[in-house]
Structures are given as structure tokens and as C-alpha cells.
PDB file of C-alpha atoms in Angstrom:
ATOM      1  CA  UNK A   1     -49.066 -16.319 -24.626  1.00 68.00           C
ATOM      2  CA  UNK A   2     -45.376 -17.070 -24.814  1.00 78.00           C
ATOM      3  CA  UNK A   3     -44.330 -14.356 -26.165  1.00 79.00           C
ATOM      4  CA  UNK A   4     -46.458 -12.152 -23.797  1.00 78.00           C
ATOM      5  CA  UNK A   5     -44.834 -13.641 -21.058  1.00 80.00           C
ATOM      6  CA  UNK A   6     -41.363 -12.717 -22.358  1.00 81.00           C
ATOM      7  CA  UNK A   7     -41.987  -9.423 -22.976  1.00 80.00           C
ATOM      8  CA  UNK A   8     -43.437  -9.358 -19.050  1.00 80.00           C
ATOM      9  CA  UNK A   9     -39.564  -9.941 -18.296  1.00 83.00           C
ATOM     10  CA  UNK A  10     -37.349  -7.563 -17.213  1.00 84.00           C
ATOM     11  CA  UNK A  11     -35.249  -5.581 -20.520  1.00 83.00           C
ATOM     12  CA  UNK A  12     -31.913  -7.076 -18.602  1.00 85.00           C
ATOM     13  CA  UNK A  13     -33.448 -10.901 -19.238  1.00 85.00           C
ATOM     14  CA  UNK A  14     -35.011 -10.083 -22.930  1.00 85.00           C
ATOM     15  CA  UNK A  15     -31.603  -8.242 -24.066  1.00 85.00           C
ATOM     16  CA  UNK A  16     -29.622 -11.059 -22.557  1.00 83.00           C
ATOM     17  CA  UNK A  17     -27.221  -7.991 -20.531  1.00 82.00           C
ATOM     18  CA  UNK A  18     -25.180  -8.505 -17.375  1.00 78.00           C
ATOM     19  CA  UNK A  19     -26.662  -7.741 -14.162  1.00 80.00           C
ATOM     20  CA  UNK A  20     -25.639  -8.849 -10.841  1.00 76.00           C
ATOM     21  CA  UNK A  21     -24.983 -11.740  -8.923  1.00 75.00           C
ATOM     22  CA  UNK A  22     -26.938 -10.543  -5.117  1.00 74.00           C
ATOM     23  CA  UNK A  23     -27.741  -7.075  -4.145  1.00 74.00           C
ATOM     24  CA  UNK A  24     -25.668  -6.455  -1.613  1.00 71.00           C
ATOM     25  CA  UNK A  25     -24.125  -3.666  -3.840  1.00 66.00           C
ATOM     26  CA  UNK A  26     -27.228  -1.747  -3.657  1.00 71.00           C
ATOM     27  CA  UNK A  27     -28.621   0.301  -0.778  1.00 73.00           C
ATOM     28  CA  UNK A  28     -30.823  -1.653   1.734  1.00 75.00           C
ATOM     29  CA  UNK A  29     -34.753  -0.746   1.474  1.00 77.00           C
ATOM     30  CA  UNK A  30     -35.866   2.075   3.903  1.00 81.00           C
ATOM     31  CA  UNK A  31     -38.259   1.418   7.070  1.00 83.00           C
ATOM     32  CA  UNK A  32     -41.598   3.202   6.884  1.00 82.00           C
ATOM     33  CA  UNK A  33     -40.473   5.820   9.678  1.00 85.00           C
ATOM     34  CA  UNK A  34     -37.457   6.767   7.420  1.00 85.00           C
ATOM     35  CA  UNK A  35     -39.480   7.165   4.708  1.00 84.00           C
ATOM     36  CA  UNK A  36     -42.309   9.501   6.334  1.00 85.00           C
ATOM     37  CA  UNK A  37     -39.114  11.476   7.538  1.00 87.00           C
ATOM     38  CA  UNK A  38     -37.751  12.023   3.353  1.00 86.00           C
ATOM     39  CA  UNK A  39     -38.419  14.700   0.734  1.00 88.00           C
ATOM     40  CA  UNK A  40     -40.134  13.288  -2.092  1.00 87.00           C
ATOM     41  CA  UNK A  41     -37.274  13.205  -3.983  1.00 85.00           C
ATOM     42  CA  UNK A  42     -35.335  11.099  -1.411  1.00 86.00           C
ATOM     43  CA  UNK A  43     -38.327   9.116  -0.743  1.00 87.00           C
ATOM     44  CA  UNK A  44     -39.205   7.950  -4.437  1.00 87.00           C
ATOM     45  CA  UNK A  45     -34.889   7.858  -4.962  1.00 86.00           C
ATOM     46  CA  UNK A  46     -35.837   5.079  -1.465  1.00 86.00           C
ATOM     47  CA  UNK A  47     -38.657   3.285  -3.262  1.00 87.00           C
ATOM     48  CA  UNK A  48     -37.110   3.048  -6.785  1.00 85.00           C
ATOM     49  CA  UNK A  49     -33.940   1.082  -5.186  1.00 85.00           C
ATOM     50  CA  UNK A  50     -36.561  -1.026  -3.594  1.00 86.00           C
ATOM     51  CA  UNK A  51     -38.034  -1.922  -6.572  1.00 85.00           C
ATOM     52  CA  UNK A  52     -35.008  -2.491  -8.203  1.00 85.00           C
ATOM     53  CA  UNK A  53     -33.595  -4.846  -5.492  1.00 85.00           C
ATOM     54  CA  UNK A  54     -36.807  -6.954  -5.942  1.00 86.00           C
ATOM     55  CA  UNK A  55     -36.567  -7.115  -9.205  1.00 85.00           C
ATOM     56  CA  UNK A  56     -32.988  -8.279  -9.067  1.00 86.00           C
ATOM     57  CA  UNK A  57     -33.689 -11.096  -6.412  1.00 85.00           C
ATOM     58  CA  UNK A  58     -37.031 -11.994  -8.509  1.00 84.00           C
ATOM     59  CA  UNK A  59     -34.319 -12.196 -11.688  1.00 85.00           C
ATOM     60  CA  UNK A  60     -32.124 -14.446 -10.146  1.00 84.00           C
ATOM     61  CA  UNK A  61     -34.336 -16.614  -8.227  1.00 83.00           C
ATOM     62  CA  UNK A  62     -36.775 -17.436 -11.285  1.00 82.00           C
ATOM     63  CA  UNK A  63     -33.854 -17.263 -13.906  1.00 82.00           C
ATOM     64  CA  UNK A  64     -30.362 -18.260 -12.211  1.00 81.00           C
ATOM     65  CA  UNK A  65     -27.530 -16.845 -14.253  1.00 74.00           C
ATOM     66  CA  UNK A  66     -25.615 -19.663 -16.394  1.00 64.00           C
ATOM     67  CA  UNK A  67     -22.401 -19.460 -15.401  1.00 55.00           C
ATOM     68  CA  UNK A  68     -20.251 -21.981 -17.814  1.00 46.00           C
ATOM     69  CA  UNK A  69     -22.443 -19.532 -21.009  1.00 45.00           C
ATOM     70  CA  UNK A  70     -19.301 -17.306 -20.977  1.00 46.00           C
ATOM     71  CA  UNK A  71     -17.109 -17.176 -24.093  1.00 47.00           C
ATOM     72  CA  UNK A  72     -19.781 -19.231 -26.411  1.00 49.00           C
ATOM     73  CA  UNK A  73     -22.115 -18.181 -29.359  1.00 51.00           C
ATOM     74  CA  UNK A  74     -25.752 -16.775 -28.583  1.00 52.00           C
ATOM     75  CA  UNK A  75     -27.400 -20.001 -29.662  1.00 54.00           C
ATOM     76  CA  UNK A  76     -25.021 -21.886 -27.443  1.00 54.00           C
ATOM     77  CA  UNK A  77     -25.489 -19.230 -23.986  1.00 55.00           C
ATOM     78  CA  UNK A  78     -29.796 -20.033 -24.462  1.00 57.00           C
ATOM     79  CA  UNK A  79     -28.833 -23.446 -24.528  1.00 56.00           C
ATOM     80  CA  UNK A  80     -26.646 -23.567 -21.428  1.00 53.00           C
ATOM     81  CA  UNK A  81     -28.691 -20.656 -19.886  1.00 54.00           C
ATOM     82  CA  UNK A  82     -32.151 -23.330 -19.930  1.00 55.00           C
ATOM     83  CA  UNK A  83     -29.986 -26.068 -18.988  1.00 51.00           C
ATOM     84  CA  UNK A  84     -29.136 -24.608 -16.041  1.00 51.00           C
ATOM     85  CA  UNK A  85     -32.418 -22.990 -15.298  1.00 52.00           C
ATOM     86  CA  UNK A  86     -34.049 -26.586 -15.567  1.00 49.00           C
ATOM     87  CA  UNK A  87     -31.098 -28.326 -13.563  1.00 44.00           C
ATOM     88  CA  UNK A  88     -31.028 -25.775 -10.521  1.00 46.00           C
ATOM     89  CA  UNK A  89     -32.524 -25.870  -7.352  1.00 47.00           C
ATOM     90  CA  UNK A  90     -36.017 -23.547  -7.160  1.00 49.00           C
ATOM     91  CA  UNK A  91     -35.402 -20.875  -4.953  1.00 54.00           C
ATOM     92  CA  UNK A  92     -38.013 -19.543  -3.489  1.00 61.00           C
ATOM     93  CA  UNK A  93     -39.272 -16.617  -5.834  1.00 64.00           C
ATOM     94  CA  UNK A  94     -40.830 -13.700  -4.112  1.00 68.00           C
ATOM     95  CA  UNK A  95     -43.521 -12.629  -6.202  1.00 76.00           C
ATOM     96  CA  UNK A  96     -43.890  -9.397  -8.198  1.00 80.00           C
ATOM     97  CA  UNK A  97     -46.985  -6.992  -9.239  1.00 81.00           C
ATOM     98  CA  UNK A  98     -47.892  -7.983 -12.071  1.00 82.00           C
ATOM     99  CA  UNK A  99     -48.983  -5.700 -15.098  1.00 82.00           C
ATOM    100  CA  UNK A 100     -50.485  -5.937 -18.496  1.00 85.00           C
ATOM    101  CA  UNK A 101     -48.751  -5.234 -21.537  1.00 85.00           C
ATOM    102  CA  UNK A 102     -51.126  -2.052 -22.004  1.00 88.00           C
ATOM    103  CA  UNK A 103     -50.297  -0.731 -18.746  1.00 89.00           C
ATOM    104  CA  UNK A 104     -46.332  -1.626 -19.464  1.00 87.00           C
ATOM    105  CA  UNK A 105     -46.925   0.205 -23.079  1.00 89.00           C
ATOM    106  CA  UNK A 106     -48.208   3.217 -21.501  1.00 92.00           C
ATOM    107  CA  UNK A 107     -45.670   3.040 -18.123  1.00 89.00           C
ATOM    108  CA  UNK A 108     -42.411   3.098 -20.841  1.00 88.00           C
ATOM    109  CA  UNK A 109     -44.346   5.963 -22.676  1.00 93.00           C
ATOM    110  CA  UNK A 110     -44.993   7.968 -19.814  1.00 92.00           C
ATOM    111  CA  UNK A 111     -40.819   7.540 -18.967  1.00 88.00           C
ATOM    112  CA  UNK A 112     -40.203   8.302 -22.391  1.00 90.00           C
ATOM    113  CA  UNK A 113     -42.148  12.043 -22.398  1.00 92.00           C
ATOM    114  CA  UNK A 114     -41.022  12.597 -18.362  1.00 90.00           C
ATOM    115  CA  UNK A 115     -37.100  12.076 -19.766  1.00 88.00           C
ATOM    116  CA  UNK A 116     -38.358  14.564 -22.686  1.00 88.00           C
ATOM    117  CA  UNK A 117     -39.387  16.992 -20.148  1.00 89.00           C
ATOM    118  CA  UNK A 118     -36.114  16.829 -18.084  1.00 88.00           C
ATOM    119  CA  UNK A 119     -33.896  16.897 -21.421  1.00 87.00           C
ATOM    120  CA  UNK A 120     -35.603  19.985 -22.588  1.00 88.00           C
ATOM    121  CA  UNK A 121     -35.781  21.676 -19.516  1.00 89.00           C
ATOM    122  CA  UNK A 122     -31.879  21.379 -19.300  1.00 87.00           C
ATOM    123  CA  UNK A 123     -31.354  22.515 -22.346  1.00 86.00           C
ATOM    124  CA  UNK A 124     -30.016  19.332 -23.981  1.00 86.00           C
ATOM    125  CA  UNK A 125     -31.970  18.978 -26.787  1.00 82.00           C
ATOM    126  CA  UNK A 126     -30.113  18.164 -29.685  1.00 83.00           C
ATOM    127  CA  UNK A 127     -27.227  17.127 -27.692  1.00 85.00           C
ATOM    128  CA  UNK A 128     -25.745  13.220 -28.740  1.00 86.00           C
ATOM    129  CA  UNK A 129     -24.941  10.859 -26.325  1.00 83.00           C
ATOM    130  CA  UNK A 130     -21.571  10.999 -27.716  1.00 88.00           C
ATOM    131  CA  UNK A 131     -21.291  14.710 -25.631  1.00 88.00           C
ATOM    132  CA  UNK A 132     -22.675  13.027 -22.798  1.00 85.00           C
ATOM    133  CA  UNK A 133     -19.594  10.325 -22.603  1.00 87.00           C
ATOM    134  CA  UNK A 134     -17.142  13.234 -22.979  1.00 87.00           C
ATOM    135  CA  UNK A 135     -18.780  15.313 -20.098  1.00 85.00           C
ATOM    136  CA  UNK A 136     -18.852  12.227 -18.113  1.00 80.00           C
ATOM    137  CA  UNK A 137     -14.786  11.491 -18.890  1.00 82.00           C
ATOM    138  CA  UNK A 138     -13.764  14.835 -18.198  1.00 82.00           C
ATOM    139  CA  UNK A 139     -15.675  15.291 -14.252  1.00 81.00           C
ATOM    140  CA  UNK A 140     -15.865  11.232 -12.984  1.00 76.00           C
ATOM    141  CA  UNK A 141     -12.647  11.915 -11.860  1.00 77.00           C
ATOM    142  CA  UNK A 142     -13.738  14.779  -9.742  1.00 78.00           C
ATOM    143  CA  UNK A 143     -16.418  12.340  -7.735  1.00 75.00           C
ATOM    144  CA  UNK A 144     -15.662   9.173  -4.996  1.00 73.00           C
ATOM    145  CA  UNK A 145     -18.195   6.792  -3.942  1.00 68.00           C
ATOM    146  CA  UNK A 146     -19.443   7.059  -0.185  1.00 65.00           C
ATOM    147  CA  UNK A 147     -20.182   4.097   1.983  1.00 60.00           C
ATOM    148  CA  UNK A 148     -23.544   4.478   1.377  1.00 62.00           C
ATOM    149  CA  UNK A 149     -23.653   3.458  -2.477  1.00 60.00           C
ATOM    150  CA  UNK A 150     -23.963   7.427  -3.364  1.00 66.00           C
ATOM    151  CA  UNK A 151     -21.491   9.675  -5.000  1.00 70.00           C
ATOM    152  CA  UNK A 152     -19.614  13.302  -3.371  1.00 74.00           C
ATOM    153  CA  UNK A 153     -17.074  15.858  -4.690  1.00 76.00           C
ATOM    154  CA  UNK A 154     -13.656  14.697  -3.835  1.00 77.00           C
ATOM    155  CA  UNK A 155     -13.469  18.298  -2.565  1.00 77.00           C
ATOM    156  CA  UNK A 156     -15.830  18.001  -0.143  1.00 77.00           C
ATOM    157  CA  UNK A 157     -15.162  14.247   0.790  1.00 77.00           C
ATOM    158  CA  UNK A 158     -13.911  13.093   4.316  1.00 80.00           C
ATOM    159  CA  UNK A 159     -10.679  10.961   4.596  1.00 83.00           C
ATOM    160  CA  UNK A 160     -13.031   8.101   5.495  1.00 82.00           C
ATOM    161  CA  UNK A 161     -15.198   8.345   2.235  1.00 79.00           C
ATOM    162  CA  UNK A 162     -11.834   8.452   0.395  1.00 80.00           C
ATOM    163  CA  UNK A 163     -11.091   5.217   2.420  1.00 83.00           C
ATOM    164  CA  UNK A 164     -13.984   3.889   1.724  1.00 80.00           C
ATOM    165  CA  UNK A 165     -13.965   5.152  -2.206  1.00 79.00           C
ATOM    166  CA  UNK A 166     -10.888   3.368  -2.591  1.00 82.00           C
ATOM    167  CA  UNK A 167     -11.473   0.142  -0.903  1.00 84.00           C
ATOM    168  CA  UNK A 168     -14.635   0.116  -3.054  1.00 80.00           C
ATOM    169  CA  UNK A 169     -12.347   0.468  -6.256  1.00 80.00           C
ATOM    170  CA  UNK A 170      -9.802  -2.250  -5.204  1.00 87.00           C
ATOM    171  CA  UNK A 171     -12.416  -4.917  -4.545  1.00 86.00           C
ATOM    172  CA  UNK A 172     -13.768  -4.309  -7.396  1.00 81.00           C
ATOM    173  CA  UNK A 173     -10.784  -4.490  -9.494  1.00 88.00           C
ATOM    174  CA  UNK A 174      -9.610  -7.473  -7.219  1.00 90.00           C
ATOM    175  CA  UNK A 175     -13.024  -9.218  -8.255  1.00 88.00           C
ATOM    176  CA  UNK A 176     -12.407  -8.464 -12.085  1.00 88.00           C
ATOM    177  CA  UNK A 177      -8.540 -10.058 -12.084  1.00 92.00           C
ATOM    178  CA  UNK A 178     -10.412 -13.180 -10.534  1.00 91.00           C
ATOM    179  CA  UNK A 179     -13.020 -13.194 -13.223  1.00 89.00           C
ATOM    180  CA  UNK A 180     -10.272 -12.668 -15.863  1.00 91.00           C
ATOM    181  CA  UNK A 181      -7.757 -15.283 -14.031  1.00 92.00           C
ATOM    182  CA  UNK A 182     -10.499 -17.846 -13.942  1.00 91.00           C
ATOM    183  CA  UNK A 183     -11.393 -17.266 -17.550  1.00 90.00           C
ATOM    184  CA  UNK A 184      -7.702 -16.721 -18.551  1.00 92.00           C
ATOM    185  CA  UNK A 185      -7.332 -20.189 -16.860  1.00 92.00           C
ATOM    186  CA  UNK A 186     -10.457 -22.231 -19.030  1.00 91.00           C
ATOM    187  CA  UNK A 187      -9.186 -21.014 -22.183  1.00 91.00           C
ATOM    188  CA  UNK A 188      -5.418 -22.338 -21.005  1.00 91.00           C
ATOM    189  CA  UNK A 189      -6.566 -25.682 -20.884  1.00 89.00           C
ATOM    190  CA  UNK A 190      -8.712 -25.819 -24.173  1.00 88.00           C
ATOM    191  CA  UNK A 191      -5.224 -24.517 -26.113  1.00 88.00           C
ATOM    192  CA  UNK A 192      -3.379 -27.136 -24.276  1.00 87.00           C
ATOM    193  CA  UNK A 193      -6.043 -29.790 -25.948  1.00 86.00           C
ATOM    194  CA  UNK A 194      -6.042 -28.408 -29.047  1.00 83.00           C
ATOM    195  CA  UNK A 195      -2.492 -27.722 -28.976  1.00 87.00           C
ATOM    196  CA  UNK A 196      -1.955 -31.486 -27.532  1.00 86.00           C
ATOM    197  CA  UNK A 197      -3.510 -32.514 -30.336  1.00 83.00           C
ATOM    198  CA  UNK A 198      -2.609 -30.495 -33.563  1.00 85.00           C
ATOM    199  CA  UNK A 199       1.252 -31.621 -31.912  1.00 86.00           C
ATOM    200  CA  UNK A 200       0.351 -35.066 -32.562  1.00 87.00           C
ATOM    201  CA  UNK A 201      -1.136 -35.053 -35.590  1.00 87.00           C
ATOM    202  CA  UNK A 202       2.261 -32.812 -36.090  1.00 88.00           C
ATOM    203  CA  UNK A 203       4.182 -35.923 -34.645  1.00 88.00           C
ATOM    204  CA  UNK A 204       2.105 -38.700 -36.807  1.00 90.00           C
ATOM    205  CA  UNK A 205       2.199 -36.462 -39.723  1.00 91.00           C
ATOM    206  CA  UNK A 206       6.550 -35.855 -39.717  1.00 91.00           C
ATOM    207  CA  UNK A 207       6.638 -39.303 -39.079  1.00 90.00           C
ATOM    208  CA  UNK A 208       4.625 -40.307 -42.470  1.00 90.00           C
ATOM    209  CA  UNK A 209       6.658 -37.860 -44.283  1.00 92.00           C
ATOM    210  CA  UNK A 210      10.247 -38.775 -43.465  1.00 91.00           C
ATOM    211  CA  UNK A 211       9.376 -42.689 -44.527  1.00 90.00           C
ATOM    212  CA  UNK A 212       7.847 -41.225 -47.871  1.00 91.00           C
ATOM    213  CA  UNK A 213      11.073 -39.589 -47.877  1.00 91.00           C
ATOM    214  CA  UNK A 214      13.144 -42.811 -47.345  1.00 90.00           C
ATOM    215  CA  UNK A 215      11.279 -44.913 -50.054  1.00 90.00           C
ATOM    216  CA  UNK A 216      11.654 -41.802 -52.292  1.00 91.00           C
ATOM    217  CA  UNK A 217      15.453 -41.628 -52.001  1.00 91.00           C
ATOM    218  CA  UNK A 218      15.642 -45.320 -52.251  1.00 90.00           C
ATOM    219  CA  UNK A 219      13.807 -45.488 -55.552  1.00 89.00           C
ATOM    220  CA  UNK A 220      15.711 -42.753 -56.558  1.00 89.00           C
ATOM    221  CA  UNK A 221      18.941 -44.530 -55.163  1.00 88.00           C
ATOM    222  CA  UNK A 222      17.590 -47.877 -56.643  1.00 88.00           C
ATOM    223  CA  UNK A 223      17.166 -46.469 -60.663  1.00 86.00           C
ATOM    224  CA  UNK A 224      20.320 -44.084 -60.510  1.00 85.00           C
ATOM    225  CA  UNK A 225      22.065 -47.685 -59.610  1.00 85.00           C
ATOM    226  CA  UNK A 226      19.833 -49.369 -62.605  1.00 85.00           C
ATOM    227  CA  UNK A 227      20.913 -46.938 -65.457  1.00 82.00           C
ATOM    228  CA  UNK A 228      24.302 -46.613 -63.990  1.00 82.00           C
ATOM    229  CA  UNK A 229      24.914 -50.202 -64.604  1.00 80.00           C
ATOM    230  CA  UNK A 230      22.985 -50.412 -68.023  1.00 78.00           C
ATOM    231  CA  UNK A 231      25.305 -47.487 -68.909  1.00 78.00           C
ATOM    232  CA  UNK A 232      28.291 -49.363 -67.808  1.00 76.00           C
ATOM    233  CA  UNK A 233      27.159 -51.936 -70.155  1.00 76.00           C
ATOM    234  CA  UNK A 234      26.386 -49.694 -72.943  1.00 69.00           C
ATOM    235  CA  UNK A 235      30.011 -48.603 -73.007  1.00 66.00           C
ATOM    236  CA  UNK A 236      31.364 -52.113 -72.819  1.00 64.00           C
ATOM    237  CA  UNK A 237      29.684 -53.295 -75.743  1.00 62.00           C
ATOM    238  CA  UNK A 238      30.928 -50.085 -77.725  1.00 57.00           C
ATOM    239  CA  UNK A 239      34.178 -51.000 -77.059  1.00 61.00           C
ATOM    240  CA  UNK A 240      33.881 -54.212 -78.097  1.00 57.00           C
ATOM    241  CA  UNK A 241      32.685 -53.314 -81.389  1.00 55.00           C
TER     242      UNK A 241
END
């Protein structure tokens, strides 16, 4: 039953990948008049970000992201990631439609044959997904986002999309530098504690050494002294003879 239940779960929670925080990055849910007013494409494009905005809220009310799992092994981020599951607050979990594992089977088949259809009908069978990252490379460039979440042609974008493209990007990258300061930050001060103390066993260690040092050169100091003197001796009773 356990297992049945985890394989219920979204592929972002069973494959452990990022996803985000709120979704106020995606585009707000459409009211019914809109809808009735969209093509069927624009209308299904409506009700797919719908049920991907549920399913994010539903994510990260029923399984809060673990926020101090960063930087550890996997056995340590399921750890942390229950922990702080167990220790959180309940929010209040809007429920989803729930499915059997037959009618998930056959739902992830009938994406799998529909993304058939569209690859052959473009004429990309055969084509890797390596080709795919090099088409991608050479024409993002060509593309801003709009301030509705959706992409246009530089070409045919207005100054204010540009604006809007670029504020987009610099939040974005402003956001990342925080990540990476406040991560940059955490591993600062675990060096400093392991540095703090590999210096003083460094300290304790130098110390221990230089007296082994001293009593070495002492004893050295001490015989060199004996046999000089036994030598001294030596000669004297030669010269006697």
C-alpha cells in the first residue's frame, strides 16, 4: 500500500528534483468566461497550467521542501526532508483527483504514443536529444519572455516586453547570487571549524614536537659530553703508560 501511495506522487517528489517554492511564477488560472472565449489549444494550454499550479500548491502543502537538505548525501536529504515534514505546521492541503495506478499506467501511455505522433509528424524521428540542445542554443537567444509568463521574437517584441524580459532575467539572477551567497556563507563557517580545529591540533601537535626535539638534542648533548670525557680519560691513561 506504501509503495502504491508513492508512486501516486508527483515524478518531481519520487525523483527527488527541484521545483518551486509558490506559483507566483506561473500564469494565474483562467475564469470560465475566458475560457468559453479560447481556441482549444489556448483553452487546454489554460487548463494544463491549472493543473499544474494545483499540483504545485498540493506538493508543497503536503510535502514542505527541506530547506537545511542542501549540500548533504541522499540518505541524509530523506532524513532532513521527513524531519521537517513531521516538524512543520499542516497547511491546509487542497485536495486532488485521485486516480488508480491502472488509469495512471494507461494516462503516461497515452502521453507516450500522443508525443510519438507529434515527433513523427515533424519529422524528428531519429533525431537525439543531443540535436535538440544545439537547436535550442543556437535560437533562445532570438526569444524574450513577456509579462505574461509566455515567450515572443525579439523582433517582434515591444520596448516594454524587453523591459519586462530583462527585469525578469535580473531578478532571477539577483535571486541565484542570494542562494549562492547564503550557501557560499554555510560552507564559510564549517571551514572556519574545521580549519579552527585542524590549526589546533596543528598548534598542540608543533608544540609536542619541538619538546621531543629538546629532550632529543639533550640526550644527544648529554652522551656526546659522556664519551667526550671517557675519551679524555682514555688518552690520559695512554700517556701515562
Amino acid at each position: 500500500a506504501r509503495q502504491a501511495e508513492e508512486r501516486k506522487k508527483s515524478q518531481v517528489l519520487q525523483r527527488g528534483l527541484p521545483r518551486p517554492g509558490s506559483i507566483q511564477g506561473l500564469p494565474q488560472p483562467k475564469a470560465p468566461a475566458e475560457l468559453a472565449a479560447m481556441s482549444l489549444r489556448e483553452r487546454a494550454e489554460a487548463e494544463l497550467f491549472a493543473e499544474l499550479a494545483a499540483l504545485v500548491e498540493h506538493d508543497n502543502a503536503a510535502h514542505p521542501v527541506a530547506k537545511d537538505a542542501e549540500g548533504k548525501g541522499k540518505k541524509d536529504k530523506k532524513r532532513r526532508a521527513k524531519d521537517a515534514e513531521e516538524a512543520a505546521p499542516r497547511q491546509m492541503v487542497r485536495p486532488l483527483q485521485q486516480f488508480g495506478l491502472d488509469e495512471l499506467d494507461a494516462a503516461r501511455a497515452l502521453l507516450a504514443e500522443e508525443a510519438a505522433g507529434v515527433v513523427a509528424a515533424m519529422g524528428h524521428d531519429g533525431v537525439a536529444p543531443e540535436e535538440y540542445l544545439e537547436a535550442w542554443r543556437a535560437t533562445v537567444d532570438e526569444w524574450v519572455v513577456d509579462g505574461k509568463g509566455g515567450v515572443v521574437r525579439k523582433a517582434t517584441a515591444t520596448p516594454a516586453m524587453r523591459i519586462e524580459a530583462l527585469r525578469h532575467d535580473w531578478e532571477r539572477t539577483r535571486g541565484e547570487m542570494e542562494s549562492q551567497a547564503h550557501r557560499a556563507a554555510r560552507l564559510d563557517k564549517k571551514a572556519a571549524i574545521l580549519v579552527a580545529g585542524l590549526q589546533q591540533r596543528h598548534t598542540k601537535l608543533t608544540g609536542q614536537l619541538d619538546e621531543v626535539v629538546q629532550q632529543v638534542w639533550f640526550a644527544a648533548r648529554m652522551h656526546l659530553e659522556a664519551f667526550s670525557a671517557e675519551l679524555r680519560m682514555g688518552c690520559g691513561q695512554l700517556t701515562c703508560l
